[in-house]
Structure formats: C-alpha cells, structure tokens
Amino acid sequence: MSHLEENVIIKSDEEKIRDFQYKLYQKAKQEPNYRFYILYDKIHMKRFLKEAYKRCKANDGSCGVDGVTFEKIESTGVEEFLEKLGKTLKEKSYRPQAVKRVMIPKANGKMRPLGIPTIADRVVQMSCKMVIEPIFEADFESSSYGFRPKKSAEQAIRAIQSELKSGKTEVYDADLSAYFDTIPHDKLMKLVGKRISDLDVLHLIKMWLKAPVKDDEDKGCGRKNKVGTPQGGVISPLLANIYLNLLDKVIVNKIKGYEIFRKLKISIVRYADDFVLLGKEIPKEAIEKLNEILGKMGLSLNEEKSQQVTVEEESFDFLGFTFRYERCKYVKGRKFLRVIPSKKSLKKLDDNYGEVLRKGRVLNGELLSQRINRTTIGWLNYFTIEGITTTWGAKSKMRYMLFDKLQRYFKKKSQRKCKLYHKGAFSELEKYYGLINPIAYRKTLVKA
C-alpha cells in the first residue's frame, strides 16, 4: 500500500451527508438573504435515500394507506425499493399518497388527529428534510427548542428557570388553537420561498401539504387538505418551526412594529407550538400585540387554556413540568423556585404502567420487570434535570403506583392468588428479577 493510499479517508454516507449539511448551514448563516436553487438532485441521491430509510426505520411507526410495512419492504428488498423511489423522483413522476388519519387520546380525554404518510412518502420527506433543514437552522432563534438538532426539552426548562430567577416572574402561558391543523399553506410557502428557489423542492413540499387525508370513514381518495400540515409527517415539525420562527423574531425585536416586547424585555421560550412569554411585567398591550401578529399569521390563541400568572403566587405547567414558588422553612418570608413533574405527567405515567401490565399478562417475572423498567427509566431520565428539578416526591409516588398496581395485577392473574401476590409482588420482582425501585434510581449523566 502506498503512502498516498494510507492517508485516504473513506467517509461513510452519513459523514458525507453531514459535511454537505455543514456547508449549507455555513452558507445560509453567512448570507441571510441567499436563496438556494440547486437542491432537488440531492434529495433523490442514493446516499440520501438510503440514510433517510435508515432513520425512518429507526423511528418505526405503522404503515400508511397502502398497507406496506418495513417488514414487507425488507422481504422484497430495500435496494429495489429505494431504486424505484429514486427513479420516480429523478423522472419527476413521484406523487405522494393520501395520509392515513388516526385518532389518539389526549390527557384531557379528547382525541388528537395524527396523520401517517406511507413509508415511501416518509422516506422522501426525510431525505428532503436532511437537505433543507440546515438552511433554516441558520435562521432559527435560540429561543426555539422543539424538534431541532442539538436542542431539547431539558434546555427549554433550563431557559425558563434562568428567566424566572432573573426576575421575570410574570408569565403568559400560551396555547395555540389546533396549530398544526391551521397553518395557512400560502403564507408558509412564502416563508419557505425566502430561502429556497428550487421549484422542484417547493413543488414537493406543496404536494405533501395538499395530500388528501383518509380515515376509515372515507371512500375513494379521501378529503383534500387546504390548510395545516399533518402531525405525524416527517417534514411537519420542520415546517411548523419555519412558520413559528416569525413569532420568535417578533418577540426578540427583529420585526418592526412590535417594539413593546423589547421595551419590556419580554422573553419567549418555545417548544414546537407550546410557548411561554416571560417578563417582569406583561401588560394587556403586549398580549394584544401577540394576538395581532398571530392573527396576521392566520393563527389564534386558545383562550380557555392560555393563562397569565405571577409565578410567585401561582404555578404553571410547561412540557410536563410544574413551576412554582414555595415558602422556605428556614428563612421567614423567603420563597424558592421548585420545578417538579406535573400531576398530569404522573397520571399519564400511571396509565402507562397500567398499559404495560395489561399487555404483559403472559410474561414471566423477568420480562415483565424489563418492560416496567423501560417505562420507569424513560420517565425519570426525562424529568431528572441536574440542578433544576426535584423528583424525590414523584419517585415516592411512582413506587406506590407500582406497589399497588403489581399487587392488584397478581391478585387477578389467576383464581388462586399466585405466589408473588402472597410474598409481595414489588419486593419479589425487585429482589429476584431486577425491577427498579424508583426511589433508588439515579440518572446516569453523560458528560459532553
């Protein structure tokens, strides 16, 4: 092997894509008014489609209206599937299929519509997302944390805690009415068009936005979609962030006519369509300006769920956490900020434990413990934020939940009360089958 050959670095498809994304990001960051015009050819490139399929497969999910699953694709050949998909894109004969609508229960008992594209459409959307996301990432404000690379709910919670401690204890907890279902297509496409001039890419996005929605009651091709972007689509979170980035820029004073937010030093922390405004004071005029910009965007606040609070007097919930001030036991008249898992989050956990036990009736002690542990670890890892959250109270409630549910579970398991019921199911599973005791659990912190 020659010296030249020894120094040749062979990059994987993922690394090549990452390099391409970095170049796009740098170009977009350096030239805020630049419009990108040659992007479509990357979307149907084999390496992009291959990586897109890999990411979609990792996300799993059910099939779309065509009934094609990942198992079916892999039984006939992934290479053949991607080659055929790439050919339709290259020849510009690709047309998305209808989006399958399913209803999922919300915490308040109502139902939320979820749109599920076919796997083929999800792969193309993922490929497109990988190409265009770096461009818009260069434009997004730092106050946005939802569905973005290297951003998280934990960072949003830390940002809120920091703003509250700085004295911004007046909070407007906003809730948008059916945001994903009401985004105006024409206004969204204007914002996308400010950065992308490639007509083929714009046409792709338009087709996804206008794809008909089909559910069990529909006959034929389904209902046409005139507004909104379906929750469940791979590209939907990015498009939702592109549109609400306009709101972020208003609050941080990058759009003329809304100086009131700068004068009052009002901040925004946003996670997808959930956001809070924080300030030392948030007068009625500021809320009127907020409603004004949202009205121009074709959006509206849910007045029933939106609320303004003074956190030193009453609490508010955000992303499953409750923020509240409590009296200090040791210093009279002093209060301190406490961030804890909300009651709704604990109720949802209780329901999740019930679902695990319902589906695990035929499992032995070890497998059942593993299923329960996955729920426990995922929940505690999300709600444990070092130096921010307090979880000891929630851990105690978790242990009681498990103790109670396991006792009743093994009592009902057979007509004769089983051995685990008599000995104490929680203790036996913990001692012999590795069930995690929430009180003793400690999150493993990964150092950067």
Coordinates of N, CA and C in Angstrom, one line a residue, residues 141-286:
E141 N -34.3 31.2 15.8 CA -33.8 31.9 17.0 C -33.5 30.8 18.1
S142 N -32.6 31.3 19.0 CA -32.1 30.4 20.1 C -33.2 30.1 21.1
S143 N -34.3 30.8 21.0 CA -35.4 30.6 22.0 C -36.3 29.4 21.6
S144 N -36.1 28.8 20.4 CA -36.9 27.7 20.0 C -36.1 26.4 20.3
Y145 N -36.8 25.4 20.9 CA -36.1 24.2 21.3 C -36.7 22.9 20.8
G146 N -37.9 22.9 20.2 CA -38.6 21.7 19.8 C -38.2 21.2 18.5
F147 N -38.0 19.9 18.4 CA -37.7 19.2 17.1 C -36.6 19.8 16.3
R148 N -35.5 20.1 17.0 CA -34.3 20.7 16.3 C -33.1 20.0 16.7
P149 N -32.1 19.9 15.8 CA -30.9 19.2 16.1 C -30.2 19.9 17.3
K150 N -29.7 19.1 18.3 CA -28.9 19.5 19.4 C -29.8 20.5 20.3
K151 N -31.1 20.4 20.2 CA -32.0 21.1 21.1 C -32.9 20.1 21.8
S152 N -33.3 20.5 23.0 CA -34.1 19.5 23.8 C -35.1 20.2 24.7
A153 N -36.0 19.4 25.3 CA -36.9 19.9 26.3 C -36.2 20.3 27.6
E154 N -35.1 19.6 27.9 CA -34.3 20.0 29.0 C -33.7 21.4 28.9
Q155 N -33.3 21.8 27.7 CA -32.7 23.1 27.5 C -33.8 24.1 27.7
A156 N -35.0 23.8 27.2 CA -36.1 24.8 27.4 C -36.5 25.0 28.8
I157 N -36.5 23.9 29.6 CA -36.8 24.0 31.1 C -35.7 24.8 31.8
R158 N -34.4 24.6 31.4 CA -33.3 25.4 32.0 C -33.4 26.9 31.6
A159 N -33.9 27.2 30.4 CA -34.0 28.6 29.9 C -35.1 29.2 30.8
I160 N -36.2 28.6 31.0 CA -37.3 29.1 31.8 C -36.9 29.4 33.2
Q161 N -36.2 28.4 33.8 CA -35.7 28.6 35.2 C -34.8 29.8 35.3
S162 N -33.9 29.9 34.3 CA -33.0 31.1 34.3 C -33.7 32.4 34.2
E163 N -34.7 32.5 33.3 CA -35.5 33.7 33.2 C -36.3 34.0 34.5
L164 N -36.8 33.0 35.1 CA -37.6 33.2 36.3 C -36.7 33.7 37.4
K165 N -35.5 33.2 37.5 CA -34.5 33.6 38.6 C -34.0 35.0 38.3
S166 N -34.0 35.4 37.1 CA -33.6 36.8 36.7 C -34.6 37.8 37.1
G167 N -35.8 37.4 37.6 CA -36.8 38.3 38.0 C -38.0 38.4 37.1
K168 N -38.0 37.6 36.0 CA -39.1 37.7 35.0 C -40.2 36.7 35.5
T169 N -40.9 37.0 36.6 CA -41.8 36.1 37.2 C -43.3 36.3 36.7
E170 N -43.5 37.2 35.8 CA -44.8 37.4 35.2 C -44.8 36.5 33.9
V171 N -45.7 35.5 33.8 CA -45.6 34.5 32.7 C -46.9 34.5 32.0
Y172 N -46.9 34.5 30.7 CA -48.0 34.2 29.8 C -47.9 32.9 29.2
D173 N -48.6 31.9 29.7 CA -48.6 30.5 29.2 C -49.6 30.4 28.1
A174 N -49.0 30.3 26.9 CA -49.9 30.4 25.7 C -50.2 29.0 25.1
D175 N -51.4 28.9 24.5 CA -51.8 27.6 23.9 C -52.4 28.0 22.6
L176 N -51.8 27.5 21.5 CA -52.4 27.8 20.1 C -53.5 26.8 19.8
S177 N -54.6 27.4 19.2 CA -55.7 26.5 18.8 C -55.4 25.7 17.6
A178 N -55.3 24.4 17.7 CA -55.1 23.4 16.6 C -54.0 23.9 15.6
Y179 N -52.8 24.2 16.2 CA -51.8 24.9 15.3 C -51.5 24.1 14.1
F180 N -51.1 22.8 14.2 CA -50.7 22.0 13.1 C -51.8 21.9 12.0
D181 N -53.0 22.0 12.4 CA -54.2 21.9 11.5 C -54.6 23.2 10.9
T182 N -54.0 24.3 11.3 CA -54.5 25.6 10.8 C -53.4 26.4 10.1
I183 N -52.2 25.9 9.9 CA -51.1 26.7 9.3 C -51.6 27.0 7.8
P184 N -51.6 28.3 7.4 CA -52.0 28.6 6.0 C -50.9 28.2 5.1
H185 N -51.3 27.4 4.1 CA -50.3 26.9 3.1 C -49.6 28.1 2.4
D186 N -50.3 29.1 1.9 CA -49.7 30.1 1.1 C -48.7 30.9 1.9
K187 N -49.0 31.3 3.1 CA -48.1 32.0 4.0 C -46.9 31.2 4.3
L188 N -47.1 29.9 4.6 CA -46.0 29.1 4.9 C -45.0 29.0 3.7
M189 N -45.6 28.8 2.5 CA -44.8 28.6 1.3 C -44.0 29.9 1.0
K190 N -44.5 31.1 1.4 CA -43.8 32.3 1.2 C -42.6 32.3 2.0
L191 N -42.7 31.9 3.3 CA -41.5 31.8 4.2 C -40.5 30.8 3.7
V192 N -41.0 29.7 3.2 CA -40.0 28.7 2.7 C -39.3 29.2 1.4
G193 N -40.1 29.9 0.6 CA -39.6 30.5 -0.7 C -38.5 31.6 -0.5
K194 N -38.5 32.2 0.7 CA -37.5 33.2 1.0 C -36.1 32.6 1.1
R195 N -36.0 31.3 1.3 CA -34.7 30.7 1.4 C -34.4 29.7 0.3
I196 N -35.5 29.2 -0.3 CA -35.4 28.1 -1.4 C -36.1 28.6 -2.6
S197 N -35.3 28.6 -3.7 CA -35.9 29.0 -5.0 C -35.9 27.8 -6.0
D198 N -35.5 26.6 -5.5 CA -35.6 25.4 -6.4 C -37.0 25.0 -6.5
L199 N -37.6 25.2 -7.7 CA -39.0 25.0 -7.9 C -39.4 23.5 -7.7
D200 N -38.5 22.6 -7.9 CA -38.9 21.2 -7.7 C -39.0 20.8 -6.2
V201 N -38.2 21.4 -5.4 CA -38.3 21.2 -3.9 C -39.6 21.9 -3.4
L202 N -39.9 23.1 -3.9 CA -41.1 23.8 -3.5 C -42.3 23.0 -3.9
H203 N -42.2 22.4 -5.1 CA -43.4 21.5 -5.6 C -43.6 20.3 -4.7
L204 N -42.5 19.7 -4.3 CA -42.6 18.5 -3.4 C -43.3 18.9 -2.1
I205 N -42.9 20.0 -1.5 CA -43.5 20.5 -0.2 C -45.0 20.8 -0.4
K206 N -45.3 21.4 -1.5 CA -46.7 21.7 -1.8 C -47.5 20.5 -1.9
M207 N -47.0 19.5 -2.6 CA -47.7 18.2 -2.7 C -48.0 17.6 -1.4
W208 N -47.0 17.6 -0.5 CA -47.2 17.0 0.9 C -48.2 17.8 1.7
L209 N -48.2 19.1 1.5 CA -49.2 19.9 2.3 C -50.6 19.6 1.8
K210 N -50.8 19.4 0.5 CA -52.1 19.3 -0.1 C -52.5 17.8 -0.2
A211 N -51.7 16.9 0.2 CA -52.1 15.5 0.1 C -53.4 15.2 0.9
P212 N -54.3 14.5 0.3 CA -55.6 14.2 0.9 C -55.5 13.4 2.2
V213 N -56.4 13.6 3.1 CA -56.4 12.9 4.4 C -57.5 11.8 4.3
K214 N -57.2 10.6 4.7 CA -58.1 9.5 4.6 C -58.2 8.7 5.9
D215 N -59.4 8.5 6.3 CA -59.6 7.6 7.5 C -60.6 6.5 7.2
D216 N -61.0 5.8 8.2 CA -61.9 4.6 7.9 C -63.2 5.0 7.3
E217 N -63.7 6.2 7.6 CA -65.0 6.6 7.1 C -64.9 7.1 5.6
D218 N -63.7 7.3 5.1 CA -63.6 7.9 3.8 C -63.7 6.7 2.7
K219 N -64.3 7.1 1.6 CA -64.4 6.2 0.5 C -63.7 6.9 -0.7
G220 N -62.9 6.2 -1.4 CA -62.2 6.8 -2.5 C -60.8 7.4 -2.0
C221 N -60.5 8.6 -2.5 CA -59.1 9.1 -2.3 C -59.0 9.9 -1.0
G222 N -60.2 10.2 -0.3 CA -60.1 11.0 0.9 C -60.4 12.5 0.7
R223 N -60.3 13.2 1.8 CA -60.6 14.6 1.8 C -59.4 15.4 1.4
K224 N -59.6 16.5 0.6 CA -58.4 17.3 0.2 C -58.0 18.2 1.4
N225 N -56.7 18.4 1.5 CA -56.2 19.2 2.6 C -55.8 20.6 2.1
K226 N -56.5 21.6 2.7 CA -56.3 23.0 2.3 C -55.5 23.8 3.2
V227 N -55.5 23.4 4.5 CA -54.7 24.1 5.5 C -54.0 23.1 6.4
G228 N -52.9 23.5 7.1 CA -52.3 22.7 8.0 C -51.3 21.7 7.5
T229 N -50.5 21.1 8.3 CA -49.5 20.1 8.0 C -49.7 19.0 9.0
P230 N -50.0 17.8 8.5 CA -50.4 16.7 9.5 C -49.3 16.3 10.5
Q231 N -49.8 16.3 11.8 CA -48.9 15.8 12.8 C -48.7 14.3 12.6
G232 N -47.4 13.9 12.5 CA -47.1 12.5 12.1 C -46.2 12.5 10.9
G233 N -46.3 13.5 10.1 CA -45.4 13.6 8.9 C -44.0 14.0 9.3
V234 N -43.0 13.4 8.6 CA -41.6 13.6 9.0 C -41.2 15.1 8.8
I235 N -41.7 15.7 7.8 CA -41.3 17.1 7.5 C -42.2 18.1 8.3
S236 N -43.3 17.7 8.9 CA -44.2 18.6 9.5 C -43.5 19.4 10.7
P237 N -42.7 18.8 11.6 CA -42.1 19.6 12.6 C -41.2 20.7 12.1
L238 N -40.5 20.5 11.0 CA -39.6 21.5 10.5 C -40.5 22.6 9.9
L239 N -41.5 22.3 9.1 CA -42.4 23.3 8.5 C -43.1 24.1 9.6
A240 N -43.5 23.4 10.7 CA -44.1 24.1 11.8 C -43.1 25.1 12.5
N241 N -41.9 24.7 12.6 CA -40.8 25.6 13.2 C -40.5 26.8 12.2
I242 N -40.5 26.5 10.9 CA -40.3 27.6 10.0 C -41.4 28.7 10.1
Y243 N -42.6 28.3 10.3 CA -43.7 29.2 10.4 C -43.7 30.0 11.7
L244 N -43.5 29.3 12.8 CA -43.5 30.0 14.1 C -42.2 30.8 14.4
N245 N -41.2 30.6 13.5 CA -39.9 31.4 13.7 C -40.3 32.9 13.5
L246 N -41.3 33.1 12.7 CA -41.8 34.5 12.6 C -42.2 35.1 13.9
L247 N -42.9 34.3 14.7 CA -43.3 34.8 16.1 C -42.1 35.0 16.9
D248 N -41.1 34.1 16.9 CA -39.9 34.2 17.7 C -39.2 35.6 17.4
K249 N -39.1 35.9 16.1 CA -38.4 37.1 15.6 C -39.2 38.4 16.1
V250 N -40.5 38.3 16.2 CA -41.3 39.4 16.7 C -40.9 39.7 18.1
I251 N -40.9 38.6 18.9 CA -40.6 38.8 20.4 C -39.2 39.3 20.6
V252 N -38.2 38.8 19.8 CA -36.8 39.3 20.0 C -36.5 40.5 19.3
N253 N -37.6 41.2 18.7 CA -37.4 42.5 18.1 C -36.6 42.5 16.8
K254 N -36.9 41.6 16.0 CA -36.3 41.6 14.7 C -37.3 41.9 13.6
I255 N -38.5 42.3 14.0 CA -39.5 42.7 13.0 C -40.1 44.1 13.5
K256 N -40.1 45.1 12.7 CA -40.6 46.4 13.1 C -42.1 46.4 13.4
G257 N -42.4 47.3 14.4 CA -43.8 47.5 14.7 C -44.2 46.8 16.0
Y258 N -43.3 46.0 16.6 CA -43.6 45.3 17.8 C -42.5 45.6 18.9
E259 N -42.1 46.9 19.0 CA -41.1 47.3 20.0 C -41.4 47.1 21.4
I260 N -42.7 46.9 21.7 CA -43.2 46.8 23.1 C -42.5 45.6 23.8
F261 N -42.2 44.5 23.1 CA -41.6 43.4 23.7 C -40.1 43.7 24.1
R262 N -39.5 44.5 23.2 CA -38.1 44.9 23.5 C -38.1 45.9 24.7
K263 N -39.0 46.8 24.7 CA -39.0 47.8 25.8 C -39.2 47.2 27.2
L264 N -40.1 46.2 27.2 CA -40.4 45.5 28.4 C -39.5 44.3 28.7
K265 N -38.5 44.1 27.8 CA -37.6 43.0 27.9 C -38.3 41.6 28.1
I266 N -39.3 41.4 27.3 CA -40.1 40.2 27.4 C -39.4 39.1 26.6
S267 N -39.2 37.9 27.2 CA -38.6 36.8 26.5 C -39.6 35.7 26.1
I268 N -39.2 34.9 25.2 CA -40.0 33.8 24.8 C -39.2 32.5 24.8
V269 N -39.9 31.4 25.3 CA -39.3 30.1 25.3 C -40.3 29.2 24.6
R270 N -39.9 28.6 23.4 CA -40.9 27.9 22.6 C -40.4 26.5 22.4
Y271 N -41.3 25.5 22.5 CA -41.0 24.1 22.1 C -42.2 23.7 21.1
A272 N -41.8 23.7 19.8 CA -42.8 23.4 18.8 C -43.9 24.5 18.9
D273 N -45.2 24.1 19.1 CA -46.3 25.0 19.2 C -46.6 25.4 20.6
D274 N -45.9 24.9 21.6 CA -46.0 25.4 23.0 C -45.0 26.4 23.3
F275 N -45.5 27.6 23.9 CA -44.5 28.6 24.3 C -45.0 29.4 25.5
V276 N -44.1 30.0 26.1 CA -44.4 31.0 27.2 C -43.7 32.3 27.0
L277 N -44.3 33.4 27.4 CA -43.7 34.7 27.4 C -43.3 35.0 28.9
L278 N -42.1 35.5 29.1 CA -41.7 35.8 30.5 C -41.2 37.3 30.6
G279 N -41.6 38.0 31.6 CA -41.2 39.4 31.8 C -41.4 39.8 33.2
K280 N -40.8 40.9 33.6 CA -41.1 41.5 34.9 C -42.5 42.0 35.0
E281 N -43.0 42.4 33.8 CA -44.4 42.7 33.7 C -44.8 42.4 32.2
I282 N -46.1 41.9 32.1 CA -46.6 41.7 30.8 C -48.0 42.3 30.7
P283 N -48.0 43.6 30.3 CA -49.3 44.3 30.3 C -50.3 43.8 29.2
K284 N -51.5 44.3 29.3 CA -52.5 43.9 28.3 C -52.1 44.3 26.9
E285 N -51.4 45.4 26.8 CA -51.0 45.8 25.4 C -50.1 44.8 24.7
A286 N -49.2 44.1 25.5 CA -48.3 43.1 25.0 C -49.1 41.9 24.5

